[in-house]
Structure formats: structure tokens, C-alpha cells
């Protein structure tokens, strides 16, 4: 395990050990991953917990689990390690890339204009578009510098700006009875199951009135599984119109929803110092929307 900068008696290796345990769910597997012995990992975790004054991992069960304090600390530890590794990556010293995360559909119809215009105006700063299946697209974990998100985002420590809104559509099996309709209502989707992406999606049961919700739900973890389930006839889904444009699927038909509220598309960043190019990104994103939107139906 590599050593790192000290913060009091704590080093980056303590955070790496905690993250490995959280990912693997086992001290033994974490030790194998880090190429150290199990007692070393146990002592490292214990030292971190003593320093913080809280227990991060519940060892009372057969399978290790994070305590509530451990869950709260997880994103902070991941962001700190990511920032440390980023700072010491020699390949990024010449051109500091601006990492833009998204969970699905990126910037919708404005994605290509954004990437092309950025490359023309700021060739010295590569813009990396990264899909990360997470509600904040890796932003809270420090995996990206900014993120394009959809729907309400109430995560503490994030600053968001609504760039545009898009209409919602229903995603239904292409060979199902709803695919032939020219439009649908939310009530039309309540007779069967609704497929919900609970990891990174923006649709929840709160979209329907409490007394008129779908008969059943099927949960998935990413857009690919969401599309596969709908194409297989296991349920229908609701998403923004950008999904229809960015994720066409032979087994899925997208139908306009008449009564669903529009879906906001946000640019999010962490509150505090960040990549120096973030203001330029926000400015260009606003410009692209203002320039391209009148040209589109």
C-alpha cells in the first residue's frame, strides 16, 4: 500500500484501507486488494476510527457493513483520495483536463455542440465527458469536476444551475399496445409495472399522485438495464426527451407524456474552489443552449 501525505497521525493509506473495506465488504478481501496482510488492514482501520472518534465499520455481523458514520464518511474519503491521486498524476500536469460527469444523456441535443465548441476555444484544456452511474455522476466522490444532472438535486455541498428543461416521455416496449399511441398520460402507465433506475435516475413514484401510483415497480441500476427491461416487456419507464435522442433502442418506443412536469437539466459543481475552467464551462453551456434551442422544434 502506498503511503501519502500526513494529516496529523492519519495518512492517505488509512483512507485507502477504509475505501477498500467498503468496496469489498471484507477485511480479508481488502487486504488482498491492497497487497498487505489482514492484521495490517485491521490496525489501519482502527487507527482511522480512533482519530475520528467514531466507528466506521460494524464488525458485529458476519458480513462487514458501514455504520451511519461510515456511510457519511465514504464520499469524503473517496473525494480526498481522488484529489490526492489527481494532483500527483504526471500525465495531467501539462494539460489539466476538465472532467464533466453525467449519469445518462449528457447534455442532450447540445452535447456535440458543447464538445466541439469547447475544443475550438480551449484546446489547452481537454474536456472529458464521463458517464458515471451515480445520482451525482461522481461529483460528490471527487471523480469529476462538474456534472450534468437531471431532476431535483438536494445533495449537501453542491451548487447547481438550471440550464434548460426538457419534456418527459414514456418509454414502452416497441411491440406493446402503448407503442401505437401518439401520446400518453401518467395514468396510462399505472396498469403495469414501472421500471425505475434507483441509482442514477430522476423518476420516482412521487411523479404520480399518492392515490394513483403504478401497480408495481421494477428497480434497476443504470440506463442500459432500464432499456433492456422495457424492451423485454417487463414494464414501462419515464425519462426526459434527451433519452429518446441519445439512447435509441430497437425494442423501445418513446411516446410523449401529456401531463408530466418538465425535467430540469442542471450543471452542478462542488461548493468551494474547483477547476479554474469551471466558469468558462458554465458560460459556454448557457451560450450553447441560447444559440441552439431556437433552431430545434
C-alpha positions as CSV (number, residue, x, y, z in Angstrom):
1,X,0.0,0.0,0.0
2,X,1.4,3.4,-0.9
3,X,2.0,6.0,1.7
4,X,0.8,9.6,1.4
5,X,0.6,13.0,3.0
6,X,0.0,13.1,6.7
7,X,-2.9,14.9,8.3
8,X,-1.9,14.6,12.0
9,X,-1.4,10.9,12.5
10,X,-3.5,9.9,9.5
11,X,-2.2,9.3,6.0
12,X,-3.8,8.6,2.7
13,X,-3.2,4.9,3.2
14,X,-5.7,5.0,6.1
15,X,-8.4,6.3,3.7
16,X,-7.4,3.7,1.0
17,X,-7.8,0.9,3.5
18,X,-11.3,2.2,4.6
19,X,-12.4,2.5,0.9
20,X,-11.1,-1.0,0.1
21,X,-13.1,-2.4,3.1
22,X,-16.2,-0.5,2.0
23,X,-15.9,-1.8,-1.6
24,X,-15.0,-5.4,-0.8
25,X,-17.2,-5.8,2.3
26,X,-14.4,-7.8,3.9
27,X,-11.1,-7.1,5.6
28,X,-9.6,-10.2,4.1
29,X,-10.5,-9.2,0.5
30,X,-9.4,-5.6,1.2
31,X,-6.0,-6.9,2.3
32,X,-5.7,-9.0,-0.9
33,X,-6.6,-6.0,-3.0
34,X,-4.1,-3.7,-1.2
35,X,-1.4,-6.5,-1.1
36,X,-0.9,-6.3,2.6
37,X,-1.8,-8.7,5.5
38,X,-5.2,-8.7,7.1
39,X,-3.9,-7.5,10.5
40,X,-2.3,-4.5,8.8
41,X,-5.7,-3.5,7.3
42,X,-7.4,-4.1,10.7
43,X,-4.9,-1.9,12.5
44,X,-5.1,0.8,9.8
45,X,-8.9,1.0,10.1
46,X,-8.7,1.0,13.9
47,X,-6.3,3.9,13.8
48,X,-8.6,5.9,11.5
49,X,-11.5,5.3,13.7
50,X,-9.6,6.4,16.8
51,X,-8.5,9.6,15.0
52,X,-12.1,10.4,14.0
53,X,-13.6,9.2,17.3
54,X,-16.3,7.2,15.6
55,X,-16.8,3.6,14.5
56,X,-16.9,3.4,10.7
57,X,-17.4,-0.3,10.2
58,X,-19.8,-2.6,12.1
59,X,-17.9,-5.8,12.8
60,X,-20.8,-7.4,14.8
61,X,-22.3,-9.1,11.8
62,X,-21.0,-12.0,9.7
63,X,-20.5,-9.6,6.8
64,X,-19.0,-6.2,7.4
65,X,-21.2,-3.2,7.0
66,X,-20.7,0.5,7.2
67,X,-22.1,2.3,10.2
68,X,-24.1,5.5,9.6
69,X,-20.9,7.5,10.3
70,X,-19.1,5.2,7.8
71,X,-21.6,5.9,5.1
72,X,-21.3,9.7,5.8
73,X,-17.5,9.5,5.6
74,X,-17.4,7.4,2.4
75,X,-17.8,10.2,-0.1
76,X,-15.4,12.4,1.8
77,X,-12.7,9.8,1.8
78,X,-13.2,8.9,-1.8
79,X,-13.0,12.6,-2.8
80,X,-9.8,13.1,-0.8
81,X,-8.1,10.1,-2.3
82,X,-9.2,11.1,-5.8
83,X,-7.9,14.7,-5.3
84,X,-4.6,13.3,-4.0
85,X,-4.1,11.0,-6.9
86,X,-5.1,13.7,-9.4
87,X,-2.6,16.1,-8.0
88,X,0.2,13.6,-8.3
89,X,-0.6,12.3,-11.8
90,X,2.3,13.4,-14.0
91,X,0.3,12.9,-17.2
92,X,-2.1,15.7,-16.2
93,X,0.4,18.4,-15.3
94,X,0.8,19.7,-18.9
95,X,-3.0,20.0,-19.6
96,X,-5.3,19.8,-16.7
97,X,-8.5,18.1,-18.1
98,X,-11.9,19.3,-17.1
99,X,-13.9,16.2,-16.2
100,X,-17.6,16.6,-16.8
101,X,-19.8,13.7,-15.5
102,X,-23.3,12.6,-16.4
103,X,-25.4,9.6,-15.4
104,X,-27.2,9.4,-18.8
105,X,-28.0,11.5,-21.9
106,X,-25.2,14.0,-21.1
107,X,-26.2,17.5,-22.4
108,X,-28.9,16.0,-24.7
109,X,-29.1,17.6,-28.1
110,X,-26.5,20.2,-27.1
111,X,-23.8,17.6,-26.3
112,X,-22.0,17.7,-29.6
113,X,-22.1,21.5,-30.0
114,X,-20.7,21.8,-26.4
115,X,-17.8,19.4,-27.0
116,X,-16.9,20.8,-30.5
117,X,-17.1,24.5,-29.4
118,X,-15.0,23.8,-26.3
119,X,-12.3,22.1,-28.3
120,X,-12.1,25.0,-30.7
121,X,-11.9,27.7,-28.0
122,X,-10.0,25.9,-25.3
123,X,-7.7,23.3,-26.8
124,X,-5.3,23.7,-23.9
125,X,-7.9,22.2,-21.5
126,X,-9.3,18.9,-22.6
127,X,-13.0,18.4,-21.7
128,X,-13.6,14.8,-20.7
129,X,-17.2,13.6,-20.8
130,X,-17.6,10.7,-18.3
131,X,-20.7,8.6,-17.8
132,X,-20.8,7.5,-14.1
133,X,-23.8,5.6,-12.8
134,X,-24.4,7.6,-9.6
135,X,-27.0,10.2,-8.6
136,X,-24.4,13.0,-8.8
137,X,-22.4,11.4,-11.6
138,X,-19.3,11.0,-9.4
139,X,-19.3,14.6,-8.3
140,X,-19.6,14.1,-4.6
141,X,-16.9,11.4,-4.7
142,X,-14.4,13.7,-6.5
143,X,-14.4,11.7,-9.7
144,X,-15.4,14.7,-11.8
145,X,-15.1,18.5,-11.6
146,X,-18.7,19.2,-12.7
147,X,-21.7,17.2,-13.7
148,X,-24.8,17.4,-15.9
149,X,-27.7,16.2,-13.7
150,X,-31.4,15.9,-14.1
151,X,-34.3,16.4,-11.7
152,X,-34.0,17.9,-8.2
153,X,-30.6,17.5,-6.6
154,X,-30.6,18.2,-2.8
155,X,-27.1,16.8,-2.1
156,X,-25.4,19.0,0.5
157,X,-22.2,20.7,-0.7
158,X,-23.3,21.1,-4.3
159,X,-24.1,24.3,-6.3
160,X,-26.5,23.8,-9.2
161,X,-27.7,25.9,-12.1
162,X,-30.7,25.0,-14.3
163,X,-29.5,25.2,-17.9
164,X,-32.8,24.1,-19.6
165,X,-35.8,21.9,-19.1
166,X,-37.0,19.1,-21.3
167,X,-40.3,17.4,-21.8
168,X,-40.8,13.9,-20.3
169,X,-41.6,10.9,-22.4
170,X,-42.8,7.4,-21.7
171,X,-40.6,4.5,-22.8
172,X,-42.6,1.5,-23.7
173,X,-42.0,-1.9,-25.4
174,X,-41.9,-1.4,-29.1
175,X,-44.3,-4.3,-29.7
176,X,-46.7,-3.4,-26.8
177,X,-50.1,-1.8,-27.1
178,X,-48.9,1.6,-25.8
179,X,-46.3,2.0,-28.6
180,X,-49.0,2.8,-31.2
181,X,-50.3,5.8,-29.2
182,X,-49.4,9.4,-30.3
183,X,-49.3,10.5,-26.6
184,X,-49.8,9.1,-23.2
185,X,-50.7,10.3,-19.7
186,X,-49.2,9.2,-16.4
187,X,-52.4,7.3,-15.6
188,X,-51.9,5.2,-18.8
189,X,-48.7,3.8,-17.2
190,X,-50.2,2.7,-13.9
191,X,-51.8,-0.6,-15.1
192,X,-48.5,-2.5,-15.1
193,X,-45.0,-2.2,-13.7
194,X,-42.8,0.9,-14.0
195,X,-39.1,0.5,-14.3
196,X,-37.1,2.8,-12.0
197,X,-33.4,3.5,-12.1
198,X,-32.9,4.0,-8.4
199,X,-29.1,4.6,-8.7
200,X,-28.9,7.5,-11.1
201,X,-32.4,8.1,-12.5
202,X,-34.6,11.1,-11.8
203,X,-38.0,9.3,-11.9
204,X,-39.6,8.2,-8.6
205,X,-43.1,7.2,-7.6
206,X,-43.6,10.8,-6.4
207,X,-44.2,11.7,-10.1
208,X,-47.7,10.1,-9.7
209,X,-50.4,11.2,-7.2
210,X,-50.3,9.2,-4.0
211,X,-53.7,7.6,-4.8
212,X,-52.9,6.7,-8.4
213,X,-49.5,5.2,-8.5
214,X,-48.3,2.3,-10.7
215,X,-49.4,-1.2,-9.7
216,X,-45.8,-2.4,-9.3
217,X,-42.2,-1.3,-9.8
218,X,-39.0,-2.9,-11.1
219,X,-35.7,-1.3,-9.9
220,X,-32.5,-1.3,-12.0
221,X,-29.1,0.4,-11.5
222,X,-28.3,2.0,-14.9
223,X,-29.8,3.2,-18.2
224,X,-28.7,0.1,-20.1
225,X,-30.6,-2.2,-17.7
226,X,-33.5,0.2,-17.8
227,X,-33.8,-0.1,-21.6
228,X,-33.3,-3.8,-21.5
229,X,-36.2,-4.3,-19.0
230,X,-38.6,-2.1,-21.0
231,X,-37.7,-3.8,-24.3
232,X,-38.4,-7.2,-22.7
233,X,-41.9,-6.0,-21.7
234,X,-41.2,-6.1,-18.0
235,X,-42.5,-2.6,-17.5
236,X,-42.5,0.9,-18.9
237,X,-40.4,3.9,-17.9
238,X,-40.4,7.7,-17.8
239,X,-37.5,9.9,-18.7
240,X,-36.5,13.2,-20.4
241,X,-36.8,13.7,-24.1
242,X,-33.0,13.7,-24.4
243,X,-33.1,10.0,-23.5
244,X,-35.0,9.3,-26.7
245,X,-32.4,11.2,-28.7
246,X,-29.3,9.8,-27.0
247,X,-30.4,6.3,-26.3
248,X,-32.5,4.9,-29.2
249,X,-33.3,1.2,-28.8
250,X,-34.9,-1.1,-31.4
251,X,-37.1,-2.7,-28.7
252,X,-38.2,0.6,-27.1
253,X,-40.6,3.3,-28.3
254,X,-40.7,6.8,-26.8
255,X,-44.1,8.4,-26.6
256,X,-44.8,12.0,-25.4
257,X,-46.3,12.4,-21.9
258,X,-49.1,15.0,-21.8
259,X,-49.3,15.6,-18.1
260,X,-45.8,15.1,-16.7
261,X,-43.9,18.2,-15.4
262,X,-40.8,19.2,-17.4
263,X,-37.4,17.8,-16.3
264,X,-34.7,20.3,-15.3
265,X,-31.2,19.8,-16.6
266,X,-28.6,21.1,-14.2
267,X,-24.9,22.0,-14.2
268,X,-23.6,21.1,-10.8
269,X,-20.2,21.6,-9.1
270,X,-18.9,21.3,-5.5
271,X,-19.2,24.3,-3.3
272,X,-15.7,25.7,-3.0
273,X,-12.5,26.0,-5.0
274,X,-12.5,23.8,-8.1
275,X,-11.1,23.5,-11.6
276,X,-10.2,27.0,-12.9
277,X,-12.1,26.4,-16.1
278,X,-15.5,25.8,-14.5
279,X,-16.7,29.4,-15.0
280,X,-15.9,29.1,-18.8
281,X,-17.8,25.8,-18.9
282,X,-20.9,27.3,-17.4
283,X,-20.7,30.3,-19.7
284,X,-20.3,28.1,-22.8
285,X,-23.2,25.8,-21.7
286,X,-25.5,28.8,-21.4
287,X,-24.4,30.1,-24.7
288,X,-24.9,26.7,-26.5
289,X,-28.5,26.5,-25.1
290,X,-29.3,30.0,-26.1
291,X,-27.8,29.6,-29.6
292,X,-29.1,26.1,-30.4
293,X,-32.6,26.0,-28.8
294,X,-34.4,28.3,-31.3
295,X,-33.2,26.0,-34.1
296,X,-34.9,23.0,-32.6
297,X,-38.6,22.0,-32.5
